[in-house]
Coordinates of C-alpha atoms in Angstrom, one line a residue:
M1 CA 92.2 99.2 130.3
D2 CA 95.5 100.3 128.8
K3 CA 95.8 101.9 125.3
R4 CA 97.0 98.7 123.6
E5 CA 94.1 96.8 124.8
T6 CA 91.7 99.6 123.8
I7 CA 93.1 99.5 120.3
L8 CA 92.8 95.7 120.1
K9 CA 89.2 95.9 121.3
T10 CA 88.4 98.6 118.8
Y11 CA 90.0 96.5 116.1
Q12 CA 87.5 93.7 116.9
K13 CA 84.6 96.1 117.0
I14 CA 85.5 97.3 113.5
V15 CA 85.8 93.8 112.2
K16 CA 82.4 92.8 113.6
K17 CA 80.6 95.9 112.4
Y18 CA 82.2 96.4 108.9
K19 CA 83.3 92.8 108.2
K20 CA 86.7 93.9 107.0
I21 CA 90.2 94.5 108.2
P22 CA 90.4 98.1 109.7
T23 CA 92.1 101.0 108.1
Y24 CA 93.5 104.1 109.8
T25 CA 90.3 105.9 108.8
D26 CA 88.2 103.3 110.5
F27 CA 90.0 103.8 113.8
V28 CA 89.5 107.5 113.6
E29 CA 85.8 107.0 113.9
Y30 CA 86.4 105.4 117.3
D31 CA 88.8 108.2 118.4
V32 CA 91.9 106.1 117.9
S33 CA 94.5 108.1 116.1
K34 CA 97.2 107.0 113.7
S35 CA 99.9 108.2 116.1
A36 CA 98.4 106.0 118.9
I37 CA 98.6 102.9 116.7
R38 CA 102.1 103.7 115.7
H39 CA 103.2 104.4 119.3
N40 CA 101.8 101.1 120.6
F41 CA 102.3 98.7 117.6
G42 CA 104.8 100.4 115.3
N43 CA 102.3 100.7 112.4
L44 CA 99.0 99.3 111.1
T45 CA 100.7 96.4 109.3
K46 CA 102.3 95.1 112.5
L47 CA 98.9 95.5 114.3
H48 CA 97.3 93.4 111.6
D49 CA 100.0 90.7 112.0
L50 CA 99.5 90.6 115.7
V51 CA 95.7 90.2 115.4
E52 CA 96.2 87.5 112.7
N53 CA 98.5 85.5 115.0
E54 CA 96.8 85.9 118.3
Y55 CA 93.1 86.5 117.5
S56 CA 92.6 84.5 114.3
E57 CA 89.6 82.6 115.6
Y58 CA 87.7 85.8 116.3
I59 CA 88.6 87.2 112.9
N60 CA 87.4 84.0 111.2
D61 CA 84.0 84.4 112.8
H62 CA 83.5 87.6 110.8
I63 CA 85.9 87.4 107.8
A64 CA 87.0 84.7 105.4
H65 CA 90.7 84.4 106.0
E66 CA 93.2 83.0 103.5
S67 CA 93.5 79.8 105.6
L68 CA 89.9 79.1 104.7
V69 CA 89.6 80.3 101.1
F70 CA 93.1 79.0 100.0
S71 CA 93.0 75.7 101.7
K72 CA 93.9 72.3 100.2
Q73 CA 90.3 71.3 100.3
K74 CA 89.2 74.4 98.4
M75 CA 91.9 73.5 95.8
A76 CA 90.4 70.1 95.3
D77 CA 86.9 71.6 95.2
L78 CA 88.0 74.0 92.5
D79 CA 89.4 71.2 90.3
T80 CA 86.2 69.2 90.7
G81 CA 84.0 72.3 89.9
V82 CA 85.9 73.2 86.8
N83 CA 85.6 69.7 85.4
K84 CA 81.9 69.5 86.3
F85 CA 80.5 72.8 85.0
N86 CA 80.6 74.4 81.6
R87 CA 79.2 77.8 82.6
F88 CA 81.0 80.1 85.1
F89 CA 80.4 83.5 86.7
I90 CA 83.7 85.1 87.3
T91 CA 84.2 88.2 89.4
T92 CA 86.9 89.9 91.6
A93 CA 87.0 90.3 95.4
I94 CA 89.3 93.0 96.7
N95 CA 91.2 92.1 99.8
G96 CA 89.7 93.5 103.0
K97 CA 86.7 95.2 101.3
K98 CA 83.0 94.7 102.0
I99 CA 80.9 92.9 99.4
D100 CA 77.7 94.2 97.8
L101 CA 75.3 91.7 99.4
K102 CA 72.5 92.5 97.0
F103 CA 74.7 91.9 93.9
Y104 CA 76.2 88.8 95.6
N105 CA 72.7 87.4 96.2
T106 CA 71.8 88.0 92.6
I107 CA 74.9 86.2 91.4
K108 CA 74.0 83.2 93.6
K109 CA 70.4 83.1 92.3
Y110 CA 71.7 83.4 88.7
C111 CA 74.1 80.5 89.3
E112 CA 71.3 78.3 90.7
A113 CA 69.0 79.1 87.8
N114 CA 71.6 78.6 85.1
N115 CA 73.7 75.7 86.4
C116 CA 76.6 78.1 86.8
L117 CA 79.7 78.0 89.1
L118 CA 80.9 81.2 90.8
L119 CA 84.6 81.7 90.7
I120 CA 86.4 84.6 92.4
L121 CA 89.7 86.2 91.5
P122 CA 91.4 87.8 94.5
C123 CA 92.9 91.2 94.1
A124 CA 94.7 93.5 96.6
D125 CA 94.6 97.2 97.2
I126 CA 98.3 97.8 97.8
A127 CA 98.6 100.6 100.4
S128 CA 102.0 99.6 101.8
T129 CA 105.3 98.1 100.7
K130 CA 104.7 94.9 102.7
A131 CA 105.8 92.0 100.6
K132 CA 103.2 89.5 101.9
V133 CA 99.6 90.2 101.5
S134 CA 97.4 89.0 104.3
W135 CA 94.3 87.8 102.4
T136 CA 90.9 88.5 104.2
F137 CA 87.5 88.6 102.5
A138 CA 83.9 89.1 103.6
K139 CA 82.7 86.2 105.6
E140 CA 79.9 85.5 103.1
L141 CA 82.5 84.4 100.6
S142 CA 84.0 81.8 102.9
E143 CA 82.3 79.0 101.0
E144 CA 83.2 80.2 97.5
L145 CA 86.0 79.1 95.2
F146 CA 88.9 81.5 94.9
I147 CA 91.5 81.3 92.1
H148 CA 94.9 81.3 93.8
Q149 CA 96.7 79.4 91.1
E150 CA 96.5 79.5 87.3
T151 CA 93.3 77.6 86.4
K152 CA 92.5 76.3 82.9
L153 CA 88.8 76.3 81.9
N154 CA 89.6 74.8 78.5
E155 CA 92.7 74.6 76.2
K156 CA 92.3 78.3 75.2
L157 CA 91.1 80.1 78.3
F158 CA 92.9 80.6 81.6
L159 CA 92.1 82.3 84.9
S160 CA 95.3 84.0 85.9
N161 CA 96.9 84.2 89.4
I162 CA 99.1 87.1 88.4
K163 CA 98.8 89.6 91.2
L164 CA 97.5 93.0 90.0
S165 CA 96.8 96.1 92.0
A166 CA 93.2 97.0 92.3
K167 CA 94.2 100.6 91.5
Q168 CA 96.1 99.8 88.3
I169 CA 94.7 102.2 85.7
N170 CA 94.9 99.8 82.8
P171 CA 95.1 96.3 84.3
T172 CA 96.2 94.4 81.1
T173 CA 99.1 96.7 80.3
G174 CA 102.2 94.6 79.3
L175 CA 100.3 91.3 79.3
S176 CA 99.5 90.9 75.6
R177 CA 102.6 88.8 75.0
I178 CA 101.2 86.2 77.4
G179 CA 98.0 86.0 75.5
Q180 CA 99.8 85.7 72.2
R181 CA 101.8 82.7 73.5
N182 CA 99.3 80.8 75.6
G183 CA 95.7 81.7 75.0
S184 CA 93.0 84.0 76.4
Y185 CA 93.2 85.2 80.0
I186 CA 91.0 86.6 82.7
F187 CA 92.8 88.7 85.3
A188 CA 91.7 89.9 88.7
S189 CA 90.6 93.6 88.6
P190 CA 87.6 95.7 89.8
K191 CA 87.6 97.3 86.4
Q192 CA 86.0 95.8 83.3
S193 CA 88.4 95.7 80.3
L194 CA 88.9 93.7 77.1
E195 CA 91.8 93.7 74.7
Y196 CA 92.2 91.4 71.7
V197 CA 95.7 90.4 70.7
A198 CA 96.4 90.2 66.9
T199 CA 97.1 86.6 65.9
S200 CA 98.6 84.9 62.8
A201 CA 97.1 85.3 59.4
Q202 CA 95.2 82.0 59.4
E203 CA 91.6 82.7 58.5
D204 CA 90.1 80.4 61.1
K205 CA 92.3 81.6 64.0
I206 CA 90.5 83.6 66.7
P207 CA 92.5 86.4 68.3
M208 CA 93.3 85.9 72.0
A209 CA 91.4 88.0 74.6
L210 CA 92.8 89.6 77.7
M211 CA 90.0 90.7 80.1
T212 CA 89.1 91.7 83.6
P213 CA 85.7 91.2 85.1
G214 CA 84.8 93.9 87.6
A215 CA 84.1 93.1 91.3
V216 CA 81.6 91.9 93.8
T217 CA 83.3 94.0 96.5
I218 CA 82.4 97.7 96.8
S219 CA 84.7 100.6 95.9
D220 CA 86.5 101.8 99.0
Y221 CA 90.0 103.0 98.1
H222 CA 90.4 106.0 100.4
N223 CA 94.0 106.5 101.4
E224 CA 95.3 109.2 103.7
K225 CA 98.7 109.4 101.9
Y226 CA 98.9 112.6 99.9
M227 CA 100.4 111.0 96.8
S228 CA 97.8 108.2 96.9
E229 CA 94.7 110.5 96.8
R230 CA 94.8 110.8 93.0
T231 CA 95.0 107.0 92.4
S232 CA 92.4 106.3 95.0
Y233 CA 90.0 108.8 93.4
I234 CA 90.6 107.2 89.9
A235 CA 90.1 103.7 91.3
N236 CA 86.8 104.6 92.9
N237 CA 85.7 106.2 89.6
D238 CA 86.6 103.2 87.5
H239 CA 85.3 100.5 89.8
V240 CA 82.6 98.3 88.3
M241 CA 80.3 96.1 90.2
G242 CA 80.2 93.3 87.7
G243 CA 81.5 90.0 86.3
V244 CA 82.1 87.9 83.2
I245 CA 79.9 85.0 82.3
V246 CA 81.9 82.3 80.6
E247 CA 80.5 79.3 78.6
I248 CA 82.7 76.5 77.6
A249 CA 81.6 75.1 74.2
S250 CA 84.4 72.6 73.6
D251 CA 88.1 72.0 74.4
K252 CA 89.1 75.0 72.3
K253 CA 85.9 77.2 72.0
F254 CA 84.3 79.4 74.6
H255 CA 81.9 82.3 74.8
F256 CA 82.0 85.2 77.3
R257 CA 80.0 88.3 78.0
Q258 CA 80.1 91.0 80.7
V259 CA 77.4 92.1 83.2
Q260 CA 77.2 95.2 85.4
A261 CA 75.1 95.5 88.5
N262 CA 73.1 98.6 89.4
K263 CA 72.7 100.0 92.9
R264 CA 70.0 97.5 93.7
G265 CA 72.3 94.6 92.9
E266 CA 70.4 93.7 89.7
F267 CA 72.0 92.8 86.4
V268 CA 70.9 91.9 82.9
D269 CA 72.1 88.9 80.9
L270 CA 70.8 88.3 77.4
G271 CA 67.8 90.5 77.9
I272 CA 66.7 88.9 81.2
R273 CA 67.0 91.0 84.4
Y274 CA 68.0 89.1 87.5
Y275 CA 67.1 90.3 91.0
P276 CA 68.6 89.5 94.4
S277 CA 65.3 87.7 95.3
G278 CA 65.7 85.3 92.5
K279 CA 63.0 86.9 90.4
T280 CA 63.6 87.4 86.7
K281 CA 62.1 89.7 84.1
K282 CA 62.5 89.7 80.4
E283 CA 63.0 93.2 79.0
T284 CA 63.7 94.9 75.7
V285 CA 67.3 95.8 74.8
T286 CA 69.1 97.6 71.9
L287 CA 71.5 95.7 69.7
V288 CA 74.6 97.5 68.4
M289 CA 75.9 95.4 65.5
G290 CA 79.5 95.1 64.4
D291 CA 80.3 97.1 61.2
Y292 CA 77.7 95.7 58.6
H293 CA 79.3 96.5 55.2
C294 CA 76.4 95.3 52.9
G295 CA 77.9 93.0 50.3
W296 CA 80.6 91.8 52.6
T297 CA 78.5 90.6 55.6
D298 CA 79.4 87.1 56.8
L299 CA 76.4 84.8 56.4
D300 CA 77.3 82.9 59.5
V301 CA 77.2 86.2 61.5
K302 CA 73.9 87.0 59.9
D303 CA 72.4 83.7 60.9
A304 CA 73.7 84.0 64.4
T305 CA 72.3 87.5 64.6
N306 CA 68.9 86.2 63.4
D307 CA 69.1 83.7 66.3
M308 CA 69.6 86.6 68.7
F309 CA 66.5 88.2 67.4
N310 CA 64.6 85.0 68.0
T311 CA 66.0 84.6 71.5
I312 CA 66.2 88.1 72.9
N313 CA 63.6 90.9 72.9
I314 CA 65.6 93.3 70.7
K315 CA 63.6 96.5 70.0
D316 CA 66.1 98.8 68.2
V317 CA 69.3 98.1 66.2
V318 CA 72.2 100.4 65.8
V319 CA 74.2 99.9 62.5
H320 CA 77.7 101.1 61.6
D321 CA 79.2 101.3 58.1
F322 CA 76.0 99.9 56.6
L323 CA 77.0 101.0 53.1
D324 CA 80.4 99.6 52.3
G325 CA 80.9 101.8 49.2
Y326 CA 82.9 99.2 47.3
S327 CA 81.5 100.5 44.0
V328 CA 83.0 103.9 44.7
N329 CA 86.1 102.8 46.6
H330 CA 88.8 105.6 46.3
H331 CA 91.5 103.1 47.5
I332 CA 91.4 101.3 44.2
K333 CA 90.8 104.1 41.7
N334 CA 94.5 103.9 40.6
S335 CA 94.6 100.1 40.6
P336 CA 93.3 98.7 37.2
G337 CA 93.9 95.1 38.5
Q338 CA 91.7 95.5 41.6
Q339 CA 89.1 97.3 39.5
A340 CA 89.0 94.3 37.2
I341 CA 88.6 91.9 40.1
N342 CA 85.6 94.0 41.4
H343 CA 84.1 94.0 37.9
Q344 CA 84.4 90.2 37.8
N345 CA 82.7 90.0 41.2
N346 CA 79.9 92.4 40.2
R347 CA 81.0 95.0 42.7
T348 CA 81.1 98.1 40.5
N349 CA 77.5 99.3 40.4
L350 CA 76.5 101.9 43.0
Q351 CA 72.7 101.5 42.4
E352 CA 72.9 97.8 42.9
E353 CA 74.9 98.4 46.1
I354 CA 72.2 100.8 47.3
N355 CA 69.5 98.2 46.4
L356 CA 71.4 95.7 48.6
C357 CA 71.3 98.1 51.5
V358 CA 67.6 98.5 51.1
S359 CA 67.1 94.7 51.1
E360 CA 69.2 94.4 54.3
M361 CA 67.2 97.2 55.9
N362 CA 64.0 95.3 55.2
W363 CA 65.6 92.1 56.6
L364 CA 66.4 93.9 59.9
H365 CA 63.0 95.6 60.1
E366 CA 61.2 92.3 59.8
R367 CA 62.9 91.1 63.0
I368 CA 62.5 94.1 65.3
S369 CA 59.6 96.1 66.5
G370 CA 61.5 99.4 66.8
N371 CA 63.9 101.4 64.7
I372 CA 67.2 101.1 62.9
I373 CA 69.6 103.8 64.1
H374 CA 72.0 104.6 61.3
T375 CA 75.3 106.1 62.5
R376 CA 77.4 108.3 60.3
G377 CA 80.8 106.7 59.6
N378 CA 83.8 106.8 57.3
H379 CA 82.2 104.6 54.7
D380 CA 79.4 107.2 54.3
D381 CA 82.2 109.7 53.8
R382 CA 83.5 107.4 51.0
L383 CA 80.3 108.0 49.0
E384 CA 80.2 111.7 49.8
N385 CA 83.8 112.3 48.8
W386 CA 83.2 110.5 45.5
L387 CA 80.4 112.9 44.8
L388 CA 82.3 116.0 46.0
N389 CA 85.2 115.2 43.8
A390 CA 82.9 114.5 40.8
E391 CA 84.6 111.1 40.3
Y392 CA 81.3 109.9 38.7
A393 CA 82.3 112.1 35.7
N394 CA 84.6 109.4 34.4
D395 CA 82.6 106.5 35.7
R396 CA 80.4 105.3 32.9
E397 CA 78.6 102.7 34.9
N398 CA 77.7 105.0 37.8
H399 CA 77.6 108.4 36.0
Y400 CA 73.8 108.8 36.1
T401 CA 73.4 107.7 39.7
G402 CA 76.3 110.0 40.6
L403 CA 74.7 113.0 38.9
K404 CA 71.4 112.5 40.8
L405 CA 73.1 112.1 44.2
A406 CA 75.5 115.0 43.6
T407 CA 72.4 117.2 43.1
V408 CA 71.1 116.0 46.5
L409 CA 74.4 116.7 48.1
L410 CA 74.6 120.2 46.7
E411 CA 71.1 120.9 48.1
G412 CA 72.5 120.1 51.6
K413 CA 70.9 116.7 52.0
D414 CA 72.4 113.3 52.9
P415 CA 72.9 111.4 49.6
L416 CA 72.8 108.0 51.2
K417 CA 69.7 108.7 53.2
H418 CA 68.0 110.0 50.0
A419 CA 69.1 107.0 47.9
I420 CA 67.7 104.5 50.5
T421 CA 64.6 106.3 51.6
T422 CA 63.4 107.1 48.1
N423 CA 63.9 103.5 47.0
K424 CA 60.5 101.9 46.3
E425 CA 61.6 98.6 47.7
L426 CA 62.1 100.1 51.2
K427 CA 59.2 99.0 53.5
H428 CA 59.7 101.1 56.7
K429 CA 61.4 104.3 55.9
N430 CA 59.8 106.0 59.0
R431 CA 61.6 103.5 61.2
I432 CA 65.1 104.6 60.4
L433 CA 66.8 107.2 62.5
W434 CA 69.6 108.9 60.4
L435 CA 72.3 110.4 62.7
S436 CA 74.7 113.0 61.6
R437 CA 78.3 113.3 62.9
D438 CA 77.2 115.5 65.8
D439 CA 73.9 113.8 66.7
E440 CA 73.5 112.1 70.1
F441 CA 71.6 108.8 70.7
K442 CA 71.7 107.6 74.2
I443 CA 70.4 104.6 76.2
G444 CA 70.6 105.4 79.9
N445 CA 73.9 107.4 80.1
V446 CA 75.6 105.5 77.2
E447 CA 76.2 107.3 73.9
L448 CA 75.5 105.0 70.9
G449 CA 75.5 107.6 68.1
Q450 CA 79.2 107.8 67.3
H451 CA 81.1 105.5 64.9
G452 CA 84.5 105.8 66.5
D453 CA 86.6 107.0 63.6
K454 CA 86.8 110.6 64.7
G455 CA 88.7 111.9 67.7
S456 CA 88.9 115.4 69.1
N457 CA 89.7 118.4 66.9
G458 CA 89.8 116.4 63.7
T459 CA 92.2 113.6 64.8
K460 CA 91.6 109.9 64.3
G461 CA 89.5 108.2 66.9
S462 CA 91.1 106.0 69.6
L463 CA 89.7 104.5 72.7
L464 CA 91.4 107.1 74.8
S465 CA 90.2 110.1 72.8
I466 CA 86.7 108.7 72.5
E467 CA 86.6 108.2 76.3
K468 CA 87.6 111.8 76.8
A469 CA 84.9 113.0 74.4
Y470 CA 82.0 110.8 75.2
G471 CA 82.6 108.9 78.5
N472 CA 80.3 105.9 78.5
C473 CA 79.7 104.8 74.9
V474 CA 79.6 102.0 72.4
V475 CA 81.5 102.6 69.2
A476 CA 82.7 100.6 66.2
H477 CA 85.1 101.2 63.2
T478 CA 88.2 99.1 63.9
H479 CA 86.5 95.7 63.6
S480 CA 87.9 94.5 66.9
G481 CA 85.9 94.2 70.1
A482 CA 87.3 96.1 73.1
I483 CA 86.5 97.6 76.5
L484 CA 88.4 100.5 78.0
R485 CA 86.6 101.5 81.2
G486 CA 83.4 103.2 79.9
V487 CA 84.1 102.7 76.2
F488 CA 82.8 99.5 74.6
R489 CA 83.7 98.8 71.0
V490 CA 82.0 96.3 68.7
G491 CA 83.8 94.3 66.0
T492 CA 82.7 93.5 62.4
S493 CA 79.9 91.6 60.7
T494 CA 82.1 90.9 57.7
K495 CA 84.3 87.9 57.2
L496 CA 87.4 88.1 59.4
K497 CA 89.7 88.1 56.4
L498 CA 89.1 90.6 53.5
D499 CA 91.5 91.7 50.8
Y500 CA 92.9 94.7 52.9
N501 CA 93.7 93.1 56.3
K502 CA 96.4 90.7 55.3
G503 CA 98.7 89.5 58.1
P504 CA 98.1 89.3 61.8
S505 CA 94.6 90.4 62.8
S506 CA 92.6 91.2 65.9
W507 CA 89.2 91.4 64.0
T508 CA 86.3 89.8 65.8
H509 CA 82.6 89.2 65.2
T510 CA 81.3 91.2 68.1
H511 CA 77.9 92.9 68.8
C512 CA 76.8 94.7 71.9
L513 CA 73.6 94.4 73.8
V514 CA 72.6 97.6 75.7
S515 CA 69.9 97.5 78.4
N516 CA 67.6 100.4 79.2
D517 CA 69.7 101.2 82.3
G518 CA 72.9 101.5 80.2
S519 CA 74.4 98.2 81.2
R520 CA 76.2 96.5 78.3
Q521 CA 77.3 93.1 77.1
L522 CA 79.7 92.4 74.2
I523 CA 78.5 89.2 72.4
N524 CA 81.1 87.4 70.3
I525 CA 80.1 85.1 67.4
I526 CA 82.5 82.2 67.1
E527 CA 82.1 80.1 64.0
G528 CA 78.4 81.1 63.7
E529 CA 77.7 80.5 67.4
W530 CA 77.2 83.1 70.2
K531 CA 76.3 81.0 73.2
I532 CA 76.1 77.4 74.3

């Protein structure tokens, strides 16, 4: 047997064993060197082309080739499926990579149980300058529906066929203008990401979302090129076994939420753990709410959150900016007109604001069996700075309350904690965990104890600085849901338009469900609804 034939036979062995197109590294395991491939075939790409042309039937016995997954029949099936279903499980398959069979089986069982259609976005790991990608996927995916042209799920949500590299560090970079013009988009990427695009000032207009779902194929980005080792390492680190569940509520309304699979292929959706066997198990989760701002909370958001409590087994709740501090707002201290407006709206009394916080604490405690975890944020600082600067001295309405709380502050205690926990109307003061700026609160490996307004070394918080400081976490503060790799950010529980966010806005009503294993789902409330 000559060397060419040996290499071709080895190629077939690798395809049969690993269910993927071979790399140089795969050949090394069979004592076939890179130089041997180059000497006999020019390079690996030319070898792939030869096998595709002369041995396609053998390849199709073990791999789903583009002739199968991108056929005209599959295009027709895709159109039929999109029109028939209103719930979709969307994930990414990387060209030439093996799938996680346990996760794939869980997806299939989930879809069967929830009348859901699996849709797969193809993505390539670009390791050469070859213009044309030869699409090959795991044989198990041969019957699935792939998105190879832009697909509309409703008037506002599209599955994009824009070709992205699996190794792109931020997959939605430069694409926000597309979302602004056309609607929300899901792009192919093994990373999970979410970015909202600020839209016009209309109160009822929802910002457009750009997102990527994660993958059903395993992370395998090894590359022998010296300059590619860094990007390969980062790609393996950022790879997420996951997907996005999309529910179409109407021609213009949709809901979506992320899932991440563990090493056993399991994932959690709305407090229910799904297994590869088809078994399900209801479990407790933690709810991180969008910034609460007592006195400004949107009643539709509150009603939807109440429905979540009735539907999902939520044990603990993490709250951000629970006190708004509108009665001691330093932003309007030099604005007599705004002060007059606050007076007309009964928003000038600090004790009444504290009483409202107590009432809302009681409302939450009635709906959960666990604790309220109170994070320290910038609106807590609003109260503390008002006390430190003795601004109560010239505030006739709040002077007495300020004096009492200033004493508490001077004694080294938390004035807000004191004001709420000593209030006689509070029913469960022992079920509140008060976190300071430097306290940790983790579920699995996910930090939930940081508000998100503080970055490193006294700087303002950003997704990038927060990622460097905390890694996997859920934060708040900017009122806009987002995902940047391991950083998830909730939105707000207030109305989407307040007196200080005039103009284009990316604010969203977004909570986060955190499972005991650290998997997370952002839950968006749209016009008072959070699912179909």
